[in-house]
Amino acid sequence: MSHAPTAKGRATRARIVEGAAEVLREQGVAFTTLDDIRGRTGTSKSQLFHYFPEGKDELLLAVAQFEADRVLEDQQPHLGRLDSWESWHQWRDLVVERYERQGDHCPLGALFLQVGRSRPGARAIVTELMRQWQRQLARGMRVMQANGLVSPVLDVDRSAAALLAGIQGGVTIMMSTGDSAHLKAALDTGIEHLRTTGSGQGDRW
């Protein structure tokens, strides 16, 4: 007998996760109970444990995945089409806006503090988020190479990794100080690095 979830079951689970994410953003992980989530999502206790039999930690991991997916979704459509200098600068502005709007509260970070970053599930979520983010940056750099805007000898994977590391460092500092200057500097320096490796066409954007 197949125990694969039905379309209705997947929709119900997704609704619970999205509702839980809203509550956690509003109240914080430490102050949110399963009863709060049940109240927001209109879910019975038995229904909640049907979809999340391990309880709150399993639900928190599902919300962490939801929040990780949002990190990339919030950068679209620009992250998916980094094919000109204009698109790179539009993406840059979107990243700055996202994290300035988020301020010093990182839902994803708070969730991992609650469930433990060392848990295999939590570590896998972070690893996959960074892998996908770096891969999309590298893809954009390769498109720029194909368009003759970036040198063909640029080490794309290393440059994408460095840019992502700069973003993460800038966000961490911003969360501690409330100042986005370091995030902006990391983004601007990373993009300028690409421009200075161009093949004479770097000003055409």
CSV table of C-alpha atoms in Angstrom, one decimal:
chain,number,residue,atom,x,y,z
A,1,MET,CA,0.0,0.0,0.0
A,2,SER,CA,1.4,3.4,-1.0
A,3,HIS,CA,1.7,6.0,1.8
A,4,ALA,CA,2.7,8.8,-0.6
A,5,PRO,CA,0.9,12.1,0.4
A,6,THR,CA,-2.0,13.1,-1.7
A,7,ALA,CA,-2.2,16.5,-3.3
A,8,LYS,CA,-4.7,17.6,-0.6
A,9,GLY,CA,-2.3,16.3,2.1
A,10,ARG,CA,0.6,18.2,0.6
A,11,ALA,CA,-1.5,21.4,0.4
A,12,THR,CA,-2.5,21.0,4.0
A,13,ARG,CA,1.1,20.5,5.2
A,14,ALA,CA,2.2,23.5,3.2
A,15,ARG,CA,-0.6,25.6,4.7
A,16,ILE,CA,0.5,24.6,8.2
A,17,VAL,CA,4.2,25.4,7.5
A,18,GLU,CA,3.3,28.8,6.0
A,19,GLY,CA,1.0,29.7,8.9
A,20,ALA,CA,3.7,28.5,11.4
A,21,ALA,CA,6.2,30.7,9.6
A,22,GLU,CA,4.0,33.8,10.0
A,23,VAL,CA,3.5,33.1,13.8
A,24,LEU,CA,7.2,32.5,14.3
A,25,ARG,CA,8.1,35.8,12.5
A,26,GLU,CA,5.6,37.7,14.6
A,27,GLN,CA,6.2,36.2,18.1
A,28,GLY,CA,9.7,34.6,17.8
A,29,VAL,CA,10.6,31.0,18.1
A,30,ALA,CA,11.1,31.0,21.9
A,31,PHE,CA,7.6,32.4,22.5
A,32,THR,CA,5.6,30.4,20.0
A,33,THR,CA,3.8,27.2,21.1
A,34,LEU,CA,2.1,24.5,19.1
A,35,ASP,CA,-1.2,25.8,20.3
A,36,ASP,CA,-0.4,29.2,18.7
A,37,ILE,CA,0.3,27.5,15.4
A,38,ARG,CA,-2.8,25.4,15.7
A,39,GLY,CA,-4.9,28.5,16.3
A,40,ARG,CA,-3.4,30.3,13.3
A,41,THR,CA,-3.7,27.4,10.9
A,42,GLY,CA,-7.0,26.0,12.1
A,43,THR,CA,-5.4,22.6,12.7
A,44,SER,CA,-6.3,20.0,15.3
A,45,LYS,CA,-3.7,18.5,17.5
A,46,SER,CA,-4.1,15.1,15.8
A,47,GLN,CA,-3.8,16.7,12.4
A,48,LEU,CA,-0.7,18.6,13.4
A,49,PHE,CA,1.0,15.4,14.7
A,50,HIS,CA,-0.1,13.5,11.6
A,51,TYR,CA,2.0,15.8,9.4
A,52,PHE,CA,4.7,16.3,12.0
A,53,PRO,CA,4.9,13.2,14.1
A,54,GLU,CA,8.1,14.3,15.8
A,55,GLY,CA,6.4,17.4,17.1
A,56,LYS,CA,7.7,21.0,17.3
A,57,ASP,CA,11.3,20.3,16.2
A,58,GLU,CA,10.1,18.6,13.0
A,59,LEU,CA,7.8,21.5,12.3
A,60,LEU,CA,10.5,24.0,12.9
A,61,LEU,CA,12.8,22.2,10.4
A,62,ALA,CA,10.0,22.4,7.8
A,63,VAL,CA,9.6,26.1,8.5
A,64,ALA,CA,13.4,26.5,8.2
A,65,GLN,CA,13.2,25.0,4.8
A,66,PHE,CA,10.4,27.3,3.9
A,67,GLU,CA,12.4,30.3,5.1
A,68,ALA,CA,15.5,29.1,3.2
A,69,ASP,CA,13.5,28.9,0.0
A,70,ARG,CA,12.3,32.4,0.6
A,71,VAL,CA,15.8,33.7,0.7
A,72,LEU,CA,16.2,32.8,-3.0
A,73,GLU,CA,12.7,33.6,-4.0
A,74,ASP,CA,13.0,37.1,-2.6
A,75,GLN,CA,15.9,37.7,-5.0
A,76,GLN,CA,13.9,36.8,-8.1
A,77,PRO,CA,13.6,37.6,-10.9
A,78,HIS,CA,17.0,39.2,-11.0
A,79,LEU,CA,19.0,36.3,-9.5
A,80,GLY,CA,17.8,34.1,-12.3
A,81,ARG,CA,18.8,36.4,-15.1
A,82,LEU,CA,22.2,38.0,-14.3
A,83,ASP,CA,23.0,38.6,-17.9
A,84,SER,CA,23.9,42.3,-17.9
A,85,TRP,CA,25.5,44.9,-15.6
A,86,GLU,CA,22.1,46.4,-15.2
A,87,SER,CA,20.7,43.1,-14.0
A,88,TRP,CA,23.6,42.6,-11.5
A,89,HIS,CA,23.0,46.1,-10.0
A,90,GLN,CA,19.2,45.4,-9.8
A,91,TRP,CA,19.9,42.2,-8.0
A,92,ARG,CA,22.4,44.0,-5.7
A,93,ASP,CA,19.7,46.6,-4.8
A,94,LEU,CA,17.1,43.8,-4.1
A,95,VAL,CA,19.5,42.0,-1.7
A,96,VAL,CA,20.2,45.2,0.2
A,97,GLU,CA,16.5,46.0,0.4
A,98,ARG,CA,15.6,42.5,1.6
A,99,TYR,CA,18.1,42.5,4.4
A,100,GLU,CA,17.5,46.1,5.4
A,101,ARG,CA,13.8,45.3,5.7
A,102,GLN,CA,14.6,42.2,7.7
A,103,GLY,CA,16.7,44.2,10.2
A,104,ASP,CA,18.3,42.5,13.1
A,105,HIS,CA,15.8,39.6,13.2
A,106,CYS,CA,16.7,36.6,11.0
A,107,PRO,CA,13.9,34.0,11.1
A,108,LEU,CA,16.2,31.3,9.6
A,109,GLY,CA,18.9,32.0,12.1
A,110,ALA,CA,16.5,31.9,15.0
A,111,LEU,CA,15.0,28.6,13.9
A,112,PHE,CA,18.5,27.0,13.7
A,113,LEU,CA,19.3,28.2,17.2
A,114,GLN,CA,16.2,26.5,18.4
A,115,VAL,CA,16.6,23.1,16.7
A,116,GLY,CA,20.4,23.1,16.7
A,117,ARG,CA,22.7,23.9,13.8
A,118,SER,CA,24.5,20.6,14.2
A,119,ARG,CA,21.4,18.5,13.5
A,120,PRO,CA,21.8,16.8,10.2
A,121,GLY,CA,18.5,18.2,8.9
A,122,ALA,CA,19.4,21.8,9.8
A,123,ARG,CA,22.9,21.5,8.4
A,124,ALA,CA,21.5,20.0,5.1
A,125,ILE,CA,19.1,23.0,4.7
A,126,VAL,CA,21.9,25.5,5.1
A,127,THR,CA,24.2,23.6,2.8
A,128,GLU,CA,21.6,23.3,0.1
A,129,LEU,CA,20.6,27.0,0.4
A,130,MET,CA,24.3,28.1,0.0
A,131,ARG,CA,24.8,25.6,-2.9
A,132,GLN,CA,21.8,26.8,-4.8
A,133,TRP,CA,22.7,30.5,-4.2
A,134,GLN,CA,26.3,30.1,-5.3
A,135,ARG,CA,25.3,28.0,-8.3
A,136,GLN,CA,22.9,30.8,-9.5
A,137,LEU,CA,25.6,33.5,-9.0
A,138,ALA,CA,28.1,31.3,-10.9
A,139,ARG,CA,25.5,30.8,-13.7
A,140,GLY,CA,25.1,34.5,-14.1
A,141,MET,CA,28.9,35.0,-14.2
A,142,ARG,CA,29.1,32.3,-17.0
A,143,VAL,CA,26.4,34.1,-19.0
A,144,MET,CA,28.5,37.3,-18.6
A,145,GLN,CA,31.5,35.5,-19.9
A,146,ALA,CA,29.5,34.2,-22.9
A,147,ASN,CA,28.4,37.8,-23.6
A,148,GLY,CA,32.0,39.0,-23.6
A,149,LEU,CA,31.5,41.2,-20.5
A,150,VAL,CA,33.7,39.1,-18.1
A,151,SER,CA,37.0,37.6,-18.9
A,152,PRO,CA,36.9,34.0,-19.9
A,153,VAL,CA,39.7,33.2,-17.5
A,154,LEU,CA,37.8,34.3,-14.5
A,155,ASP,CA,37.5,31.5,-11.9
A,156,VAL,CA,33.7,31.6,-11.8
A,157,ASP,CA,33.1,29.2,-8.9
A,158,ARG,CA,35.7,30.8,-6.7
A,159,SER,CA,34.3,34.3,-7.5
A,160,ALA,CA,30.8,33.2,-6.7
A,161,ALA,CA,31.9,31.6,-3.4
A,162,ALA,CA,33.7,34.8,-2.5
A,163,LEU,CA,30.7,37.0,-3.3
A,164,LEU,CA,28.4,34.8,-1.3
A,165,ALA,CA,30.8,34.8,1.7
A,166,GLY,CA,30.9,38.6,1.5
A,167,ILE,CA,27.1,38.8,1.5
A,168,GLN,CA,26.9,36.6,4.5
A,169,GLY,CA,29.5,38.5,6.4
A,170,GLY,CA,27.8,41.8,5.6
A,171,VAL,CA,24.5,40.5,6.8
A,172,THR,CA,26.0,39.3,10.0
A,173,ILE,CA,27.6,42.6,10.7
A,174,MET,CA,24.4,44.5,9.8
A,175,MET,CA,22.4,42.3,12.3
A,176,SER,CA,24.9,43.3,15.0
A,177,THR,CA,25.2,47.0,14.2
A,178,GLY,CA,22.1,47.9,12.3
A,179,ASP,CA,24.3,49.3,9.5
A,180,SER,CA,24.1,47.9,6.0
A,181,ALA,CA,27.4,49.6,4.9
A,182,HIS,CA,29.4,46.3,5.0
A,183,LEU,CA,26.8,44.4,3.0
A,184,LYS,CA,26.7,47.1,0.4
A,185,ALA,CA,30.5,47.2,0.3
A,186,ALA,CA,30.7,43.4,-0.2
A,187,LEU,CA,28.2,43.5,-3.1
A,188,ASP,CA,29.8,46.5,-4.8
A,189,THR,CA,33.3,45.1,-4.5
A,190,GLY,CA,32.2,41.7,-5.8
A,191,ILE,CA,30.5,43.2,-8.8
A,192,GLU,CA,33.3,45.6,-9.4
A,193,HIS,CA,35.7,42.6,-9.4
A,194,LEU,CA,33.6,41.2,-12.3
A,195,ARG,CA,33.7,44.5,-14.2
A,196,THR,CA,37.4,44.9,-13.9
A,197,THR,CA,37.9,41.4,-15.5
A,198,GLY,CA,35.8,42.4,-18.5
A,199,SER,CA,37.0,42.4,-22.1
A,200,GLY,CA,36.7,46.1,-22.9
A,201,GLN,CA,32.9,46.1,-22.8
A,202,GLY,CA,32.4,46.7,-19.1
A,203,ASP,CA,30.9,50.2,-19.5
A,204,ARG,CA,28.0,49.0,-21.7
A,205,TRP,CA,25.1,48.7,-19.3
